PDB file of C-alpha atoms in Angstrom:
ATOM      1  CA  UNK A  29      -6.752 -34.304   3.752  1.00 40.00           C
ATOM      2  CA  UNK A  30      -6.219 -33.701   0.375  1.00 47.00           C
ATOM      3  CA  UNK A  31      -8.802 -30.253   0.562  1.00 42.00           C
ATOM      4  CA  UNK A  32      -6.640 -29.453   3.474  1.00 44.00           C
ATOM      5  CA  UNK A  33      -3.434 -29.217   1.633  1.00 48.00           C
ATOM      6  CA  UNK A  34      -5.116 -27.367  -1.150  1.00 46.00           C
ATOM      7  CA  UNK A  35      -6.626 -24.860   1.465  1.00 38.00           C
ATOM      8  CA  UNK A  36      -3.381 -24.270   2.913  1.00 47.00           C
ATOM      9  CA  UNK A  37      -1.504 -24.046  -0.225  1.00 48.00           C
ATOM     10  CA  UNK A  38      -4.294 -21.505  -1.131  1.00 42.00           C
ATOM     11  CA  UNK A  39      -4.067 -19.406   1.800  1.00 43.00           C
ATOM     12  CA  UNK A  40       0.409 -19.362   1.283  1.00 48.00           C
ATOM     13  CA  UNK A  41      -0.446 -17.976  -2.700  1.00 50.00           C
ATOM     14  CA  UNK A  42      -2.965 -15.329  -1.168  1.00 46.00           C
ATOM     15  CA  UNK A  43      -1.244 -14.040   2.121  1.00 69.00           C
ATOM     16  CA  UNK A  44      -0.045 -10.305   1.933  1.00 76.00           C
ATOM     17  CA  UNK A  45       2.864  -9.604   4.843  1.00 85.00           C
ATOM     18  CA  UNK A  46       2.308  -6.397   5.594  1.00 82.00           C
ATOM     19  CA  UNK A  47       5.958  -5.773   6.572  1.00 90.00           C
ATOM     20  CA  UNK A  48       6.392  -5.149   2.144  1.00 89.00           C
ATOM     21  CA  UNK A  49       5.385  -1.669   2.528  1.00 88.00           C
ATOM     22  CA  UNK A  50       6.921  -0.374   5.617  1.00 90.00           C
ATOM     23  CA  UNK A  51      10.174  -1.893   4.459  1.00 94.00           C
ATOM     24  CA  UNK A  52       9.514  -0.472   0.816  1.00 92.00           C
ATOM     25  CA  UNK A  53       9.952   2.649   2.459  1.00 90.00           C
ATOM     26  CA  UNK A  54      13.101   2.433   4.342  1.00 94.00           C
ATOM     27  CA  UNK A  55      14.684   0.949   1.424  1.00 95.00           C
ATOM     28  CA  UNK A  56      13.626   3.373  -0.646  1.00 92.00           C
ATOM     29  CA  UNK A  57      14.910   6.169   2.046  1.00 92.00           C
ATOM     30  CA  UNK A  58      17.903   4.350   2.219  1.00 95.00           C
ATOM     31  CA  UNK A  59      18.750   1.396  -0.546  1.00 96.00           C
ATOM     32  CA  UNK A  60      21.858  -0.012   1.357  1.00 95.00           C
ATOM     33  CA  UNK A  61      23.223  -0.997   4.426  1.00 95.00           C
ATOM     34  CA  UNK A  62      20.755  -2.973   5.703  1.00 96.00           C
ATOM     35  CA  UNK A  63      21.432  -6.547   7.229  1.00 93.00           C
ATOM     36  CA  UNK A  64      18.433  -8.178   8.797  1.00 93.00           C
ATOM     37  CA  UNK A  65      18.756  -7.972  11.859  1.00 91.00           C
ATOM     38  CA  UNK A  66      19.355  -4.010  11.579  1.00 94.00           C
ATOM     39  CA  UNK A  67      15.832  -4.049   9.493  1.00 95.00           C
ATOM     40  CA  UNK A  68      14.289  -5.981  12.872  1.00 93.00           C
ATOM     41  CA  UNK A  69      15.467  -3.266  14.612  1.00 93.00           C
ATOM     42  CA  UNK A  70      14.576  -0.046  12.887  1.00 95.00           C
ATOM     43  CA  UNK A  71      11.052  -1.931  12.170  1.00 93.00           C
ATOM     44  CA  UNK A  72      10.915  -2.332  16.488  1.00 92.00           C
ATOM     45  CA  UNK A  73      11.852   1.424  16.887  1.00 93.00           C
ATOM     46  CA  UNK A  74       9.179   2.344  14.959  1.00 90.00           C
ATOM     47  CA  UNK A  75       6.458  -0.056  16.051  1.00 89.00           C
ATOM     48  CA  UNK A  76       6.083  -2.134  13.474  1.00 89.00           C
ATOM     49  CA  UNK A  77       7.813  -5.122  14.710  1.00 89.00           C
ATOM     50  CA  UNK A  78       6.200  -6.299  18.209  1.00 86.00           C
ATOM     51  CA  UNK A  79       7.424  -9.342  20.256  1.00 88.00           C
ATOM     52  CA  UNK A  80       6.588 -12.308  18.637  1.00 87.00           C
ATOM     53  CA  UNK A  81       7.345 -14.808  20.887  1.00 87.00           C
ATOM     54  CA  UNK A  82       7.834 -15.317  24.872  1.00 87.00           C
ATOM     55  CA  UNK A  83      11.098 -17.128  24.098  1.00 86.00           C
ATOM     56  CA  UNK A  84      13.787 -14.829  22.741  1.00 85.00           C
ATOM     57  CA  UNK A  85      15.155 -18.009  19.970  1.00 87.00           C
ATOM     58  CA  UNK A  86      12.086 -18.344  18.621  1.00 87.00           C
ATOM     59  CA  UNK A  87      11.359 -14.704  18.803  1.00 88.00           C
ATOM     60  CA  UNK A  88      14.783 -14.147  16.669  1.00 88.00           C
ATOM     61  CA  UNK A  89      13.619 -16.197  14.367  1.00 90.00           C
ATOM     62  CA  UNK A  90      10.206 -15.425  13.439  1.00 90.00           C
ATOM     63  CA  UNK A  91      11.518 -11.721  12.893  1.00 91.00           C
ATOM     64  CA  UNK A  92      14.251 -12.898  10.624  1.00 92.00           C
ATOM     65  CA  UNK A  93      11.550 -15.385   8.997  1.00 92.00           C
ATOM     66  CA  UNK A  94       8.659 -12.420   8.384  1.00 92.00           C
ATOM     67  CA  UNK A  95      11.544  -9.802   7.210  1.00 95.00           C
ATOM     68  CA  UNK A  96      13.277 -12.714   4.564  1.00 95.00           C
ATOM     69  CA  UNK A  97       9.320 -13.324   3.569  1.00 93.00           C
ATOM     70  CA  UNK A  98       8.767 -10.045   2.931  1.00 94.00           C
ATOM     71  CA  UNK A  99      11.890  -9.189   1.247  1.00 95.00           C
ATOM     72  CA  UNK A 100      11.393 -12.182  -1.486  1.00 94.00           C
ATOM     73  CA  UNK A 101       7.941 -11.229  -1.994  1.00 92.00           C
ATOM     74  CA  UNK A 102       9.083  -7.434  -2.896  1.00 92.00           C
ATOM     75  CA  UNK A 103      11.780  -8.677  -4.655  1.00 94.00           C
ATOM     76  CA  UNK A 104       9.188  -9.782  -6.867  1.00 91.00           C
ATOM     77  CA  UNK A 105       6.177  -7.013  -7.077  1.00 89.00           C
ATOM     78  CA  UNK A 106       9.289  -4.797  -7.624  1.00 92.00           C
ATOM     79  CA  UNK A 107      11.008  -6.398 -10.645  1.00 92.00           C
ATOM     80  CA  UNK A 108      12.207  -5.683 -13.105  1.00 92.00           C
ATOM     81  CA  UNK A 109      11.585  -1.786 -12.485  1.00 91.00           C
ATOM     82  CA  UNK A 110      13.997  -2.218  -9.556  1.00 93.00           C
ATOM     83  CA  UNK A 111      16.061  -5.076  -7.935  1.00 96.00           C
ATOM     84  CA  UNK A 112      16.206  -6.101  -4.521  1.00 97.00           C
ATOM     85  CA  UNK A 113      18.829  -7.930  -3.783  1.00 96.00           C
ATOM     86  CA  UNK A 114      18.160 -10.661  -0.768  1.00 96.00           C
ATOM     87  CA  UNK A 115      21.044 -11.702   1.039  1.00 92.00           C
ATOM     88  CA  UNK A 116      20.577 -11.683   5.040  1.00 89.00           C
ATOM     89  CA  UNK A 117      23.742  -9.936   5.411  1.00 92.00           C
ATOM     90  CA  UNK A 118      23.263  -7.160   2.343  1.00 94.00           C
ATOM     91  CA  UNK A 119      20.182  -5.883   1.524  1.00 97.00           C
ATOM     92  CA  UNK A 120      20.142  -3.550  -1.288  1.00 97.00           C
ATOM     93  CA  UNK A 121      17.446  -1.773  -3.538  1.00 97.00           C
ATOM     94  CA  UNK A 122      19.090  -0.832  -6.809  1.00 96.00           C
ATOM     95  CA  UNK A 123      17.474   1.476  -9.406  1.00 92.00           C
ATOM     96  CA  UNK A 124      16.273   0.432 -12.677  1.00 91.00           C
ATOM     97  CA  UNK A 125      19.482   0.896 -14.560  1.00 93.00           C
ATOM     98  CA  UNK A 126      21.181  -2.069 -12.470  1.00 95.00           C
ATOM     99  CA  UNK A 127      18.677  -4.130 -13.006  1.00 94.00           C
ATOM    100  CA  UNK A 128      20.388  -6.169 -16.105  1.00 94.00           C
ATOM    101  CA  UNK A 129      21.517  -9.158 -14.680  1.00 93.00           C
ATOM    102  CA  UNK A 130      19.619 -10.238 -12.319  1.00 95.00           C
ATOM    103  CA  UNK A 131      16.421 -12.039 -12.390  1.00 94.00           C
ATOM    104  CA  UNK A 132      13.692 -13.839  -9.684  1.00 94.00           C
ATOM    105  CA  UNK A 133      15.251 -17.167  -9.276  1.00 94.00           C
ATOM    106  CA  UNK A 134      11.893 -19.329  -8.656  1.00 92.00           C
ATOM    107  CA  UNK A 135      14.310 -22.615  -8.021  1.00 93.00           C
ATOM    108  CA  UNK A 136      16.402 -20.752  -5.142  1.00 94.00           C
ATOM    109  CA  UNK A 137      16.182 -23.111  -2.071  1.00 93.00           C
ATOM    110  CA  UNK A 138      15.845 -20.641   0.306  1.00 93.00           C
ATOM    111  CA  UNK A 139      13.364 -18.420  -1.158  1.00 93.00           C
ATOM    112  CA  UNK A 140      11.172 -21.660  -1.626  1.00 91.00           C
ATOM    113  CA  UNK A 141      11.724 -21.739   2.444  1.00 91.00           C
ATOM    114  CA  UNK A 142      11.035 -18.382   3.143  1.00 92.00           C
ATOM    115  CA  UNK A 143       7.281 -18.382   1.104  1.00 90.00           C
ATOM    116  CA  UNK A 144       6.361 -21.355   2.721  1.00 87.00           C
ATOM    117  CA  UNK A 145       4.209 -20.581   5.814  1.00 85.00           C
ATOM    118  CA  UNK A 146       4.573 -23.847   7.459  1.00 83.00           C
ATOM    119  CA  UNK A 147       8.419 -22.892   8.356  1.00 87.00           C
ATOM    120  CA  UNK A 148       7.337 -19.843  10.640  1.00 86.00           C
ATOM    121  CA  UNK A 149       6.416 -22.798  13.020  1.00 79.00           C
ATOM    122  CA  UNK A 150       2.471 -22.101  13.603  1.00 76.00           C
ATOM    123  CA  UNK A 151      -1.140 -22.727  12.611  1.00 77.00           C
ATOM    124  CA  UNK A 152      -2.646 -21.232   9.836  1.00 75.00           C
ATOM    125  CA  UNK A 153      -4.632 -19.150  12.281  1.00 82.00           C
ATOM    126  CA  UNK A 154      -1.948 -18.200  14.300  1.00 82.00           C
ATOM    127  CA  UNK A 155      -0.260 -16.654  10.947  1.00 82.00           C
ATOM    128  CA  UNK A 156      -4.016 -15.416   9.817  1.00 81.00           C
ATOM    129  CA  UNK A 157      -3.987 -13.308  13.175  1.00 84.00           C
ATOM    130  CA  UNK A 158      -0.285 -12.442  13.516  1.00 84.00           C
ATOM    131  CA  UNK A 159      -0.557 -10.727  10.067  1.00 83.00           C
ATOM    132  CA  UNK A 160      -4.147  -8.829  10.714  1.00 84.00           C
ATOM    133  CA  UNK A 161      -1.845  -7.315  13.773  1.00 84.00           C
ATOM    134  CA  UNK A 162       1.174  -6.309  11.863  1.00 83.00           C
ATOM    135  CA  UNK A 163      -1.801  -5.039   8.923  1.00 84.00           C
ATOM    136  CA  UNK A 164      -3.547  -3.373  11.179  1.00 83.00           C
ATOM    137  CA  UNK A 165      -0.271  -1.530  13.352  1.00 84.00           C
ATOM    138  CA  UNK A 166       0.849  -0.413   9.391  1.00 84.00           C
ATOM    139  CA  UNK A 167      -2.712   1.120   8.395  1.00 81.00           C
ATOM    140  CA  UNK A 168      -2.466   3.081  11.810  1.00 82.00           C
ATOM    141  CA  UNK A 169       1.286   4.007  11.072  1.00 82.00           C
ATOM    142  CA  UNK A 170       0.398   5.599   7.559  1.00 80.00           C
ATOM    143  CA  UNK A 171      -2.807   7.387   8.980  1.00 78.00           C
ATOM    144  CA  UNK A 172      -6.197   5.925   8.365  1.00 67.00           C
ATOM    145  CA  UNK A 173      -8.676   7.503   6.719  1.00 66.00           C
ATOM    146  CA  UNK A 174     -12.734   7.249   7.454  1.00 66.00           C
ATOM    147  CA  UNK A 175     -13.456   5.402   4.658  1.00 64.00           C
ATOM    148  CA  UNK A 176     -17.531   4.432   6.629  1.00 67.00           C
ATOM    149  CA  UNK A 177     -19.066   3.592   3.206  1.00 76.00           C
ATOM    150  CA  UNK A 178     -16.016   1.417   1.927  1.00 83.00           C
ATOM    151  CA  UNK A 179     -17.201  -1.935   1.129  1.00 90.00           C
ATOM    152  CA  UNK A 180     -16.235  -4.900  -1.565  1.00 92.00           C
ATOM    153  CA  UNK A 181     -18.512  -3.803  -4.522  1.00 93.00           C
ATOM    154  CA  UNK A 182     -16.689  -0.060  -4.067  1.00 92.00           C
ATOM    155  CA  UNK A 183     -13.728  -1.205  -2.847  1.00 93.00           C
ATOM    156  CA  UNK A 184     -13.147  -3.601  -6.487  1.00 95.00           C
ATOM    157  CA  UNK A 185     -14.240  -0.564  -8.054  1.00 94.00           C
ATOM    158  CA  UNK A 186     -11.348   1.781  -6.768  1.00 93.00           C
ATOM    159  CA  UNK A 187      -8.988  -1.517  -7.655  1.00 95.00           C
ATOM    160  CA  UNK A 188     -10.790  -0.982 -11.291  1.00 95.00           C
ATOM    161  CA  UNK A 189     -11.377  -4.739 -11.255  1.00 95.00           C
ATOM    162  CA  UNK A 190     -14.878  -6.875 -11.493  1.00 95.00           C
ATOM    163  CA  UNK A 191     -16.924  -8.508  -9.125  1.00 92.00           C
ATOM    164  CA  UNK A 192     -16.165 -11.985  -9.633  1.00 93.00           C
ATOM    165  CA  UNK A 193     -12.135 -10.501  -9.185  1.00 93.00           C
ATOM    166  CA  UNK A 194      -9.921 -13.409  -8.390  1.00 91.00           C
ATOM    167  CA  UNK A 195      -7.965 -13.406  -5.119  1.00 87.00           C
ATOM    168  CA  UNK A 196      -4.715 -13.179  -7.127  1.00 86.00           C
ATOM    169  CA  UNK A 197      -6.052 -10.523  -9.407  1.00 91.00           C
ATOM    170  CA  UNK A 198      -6.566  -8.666  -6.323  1.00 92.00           C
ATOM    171  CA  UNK A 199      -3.561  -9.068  -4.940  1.00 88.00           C
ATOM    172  CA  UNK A 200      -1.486  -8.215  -7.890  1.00 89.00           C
ATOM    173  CA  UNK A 201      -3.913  -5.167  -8.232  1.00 93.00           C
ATOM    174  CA  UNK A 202      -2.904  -3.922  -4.750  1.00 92.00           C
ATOM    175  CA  UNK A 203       0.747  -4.404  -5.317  1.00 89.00           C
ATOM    176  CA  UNK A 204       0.875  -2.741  -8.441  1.00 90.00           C
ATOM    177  CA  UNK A 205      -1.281   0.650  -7.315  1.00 92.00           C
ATOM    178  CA  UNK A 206       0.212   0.636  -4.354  1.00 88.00           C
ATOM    179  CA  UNK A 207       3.790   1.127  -5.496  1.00 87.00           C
ATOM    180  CA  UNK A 208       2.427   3.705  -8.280  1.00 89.00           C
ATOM    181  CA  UNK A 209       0.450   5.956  -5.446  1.00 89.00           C
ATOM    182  CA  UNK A 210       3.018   4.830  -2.412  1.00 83.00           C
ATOM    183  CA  UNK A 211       4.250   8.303  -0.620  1.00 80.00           C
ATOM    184  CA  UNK A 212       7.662   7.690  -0.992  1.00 74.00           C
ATOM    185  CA  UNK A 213       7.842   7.537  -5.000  1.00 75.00           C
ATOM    186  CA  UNK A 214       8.343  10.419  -7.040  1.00 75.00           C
ATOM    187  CA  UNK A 215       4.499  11.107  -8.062  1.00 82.00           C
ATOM    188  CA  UNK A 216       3.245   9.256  -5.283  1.00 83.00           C
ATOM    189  CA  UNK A 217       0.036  10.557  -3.331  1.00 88.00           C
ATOM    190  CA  UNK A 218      -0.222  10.212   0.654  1.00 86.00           C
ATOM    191  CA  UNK A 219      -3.851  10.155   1.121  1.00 88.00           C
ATOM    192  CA  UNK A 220      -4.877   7.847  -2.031  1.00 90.00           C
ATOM    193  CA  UNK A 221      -2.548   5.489  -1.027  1.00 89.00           C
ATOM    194  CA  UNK A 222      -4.238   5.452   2.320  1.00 88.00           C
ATOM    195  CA  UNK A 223      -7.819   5.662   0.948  1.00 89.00           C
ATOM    196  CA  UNK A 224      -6.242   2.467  -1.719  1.00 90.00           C
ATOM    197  CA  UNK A 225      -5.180   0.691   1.715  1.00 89.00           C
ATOM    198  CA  UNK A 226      -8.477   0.690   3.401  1.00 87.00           C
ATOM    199  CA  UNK A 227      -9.806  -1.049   0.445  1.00 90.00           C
ATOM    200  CA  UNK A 228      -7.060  -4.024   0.118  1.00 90.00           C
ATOM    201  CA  UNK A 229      -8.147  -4.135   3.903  1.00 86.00           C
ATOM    202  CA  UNK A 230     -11.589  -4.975   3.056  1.00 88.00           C
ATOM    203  CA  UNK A 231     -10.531  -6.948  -0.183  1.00 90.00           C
ATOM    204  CA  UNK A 232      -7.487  -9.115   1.730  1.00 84.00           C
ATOM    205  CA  UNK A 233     -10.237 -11.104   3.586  1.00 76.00           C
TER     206      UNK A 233
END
């Protein structure tokens, strides 16, 4: 039991929502205005945000659940360059010079809820699979790129990291090159950052 917990506290530290980047880029298009359930929507109009469940209560909330997780985990990759302030009702991206102030409050109640895993209601395979579709809808949104000799030894290479690379090294990697090279940003670069996402997709596993 005990290697159980660990496993699953292992896999919650580790697990990349995909929905960070596409809603990175609306926010970045447009920093205010959003409330969550107008996110759900504009995510659904583009295809990013798929049925999730036969029941529409349940369905409500696991799109308000994946959209708060992904907003606190942004708020975090993106500070303190930029704050993201989380509040269902007013969800805001402010630039670097309104930053001061605010900081990631690690004891917040609700963030604790929305990083925990075990709230979305569902096995850790169910979550597993549910984010490989949402990964694999966003890779196909930006464009993938034939990347046919991309594996883990080139792959941690591109990342600039070693071998023996951590799974949290990883991650942080991926955050942190994927915000420099993401299309939206000022010196950003389309195709590395779709060249960058074929090898977190190899890498995430």
């Amino acid at each position: 039991m005990p290697q159980q917990t660990e496993l699953a506290a292992q896999f919650q530290q580790y697990m990349e929502n995909p929905l960070l980047w596409p809603i990175l880029e609306v926010l970045r298009k447009k920093p205010r205005g959003w409330k969550v359930h107008t996110l759900a929507s504009h995510l659904t109009e583009i295809e990013l945000m798929p049925i999730l469940d036969a029941c529409a209560e349940k369905d409500l909330f696991k799109r308000n659940f994946l959209i708060m997780n992904a907003l606190y985990q942004l708020q975090e990759t993106l500070y303190p360059d930029n704050w993201l302030q989380v509040q269902a009702m007013d969800i805001v991206l402010m630039p670097q010079h309104q930053v001061f102030g605010h900081e990631v409050d690690h004891q917040d109640p609700l963030r604790d809820y929305y990083l925990d895993w075990h709230n979305y209601e569902a096995e850790e395979g169910e979550v597993k699979r549910l984010l490989n579709e949402f990964w694999t809808r966003y890779r196909e949104f930006v464009g993938g790129v034939d990347v046919t000799d991309m594996d883990r030894a080139k792959a941690l290479k591109l990342f600039g990291l070693p071998y023996d690379a951590s799974q949290s090294e990883i991650r942080k990697t991926w955050r942190k090159l994927a915000l420099k090279w993401h299309p939206d940003r000022d010196n950003g670069d389309s195709d590395q950052f779709r060249v960058l996402c074929e090898a977190w997709n190899i890498l995430r596993h």
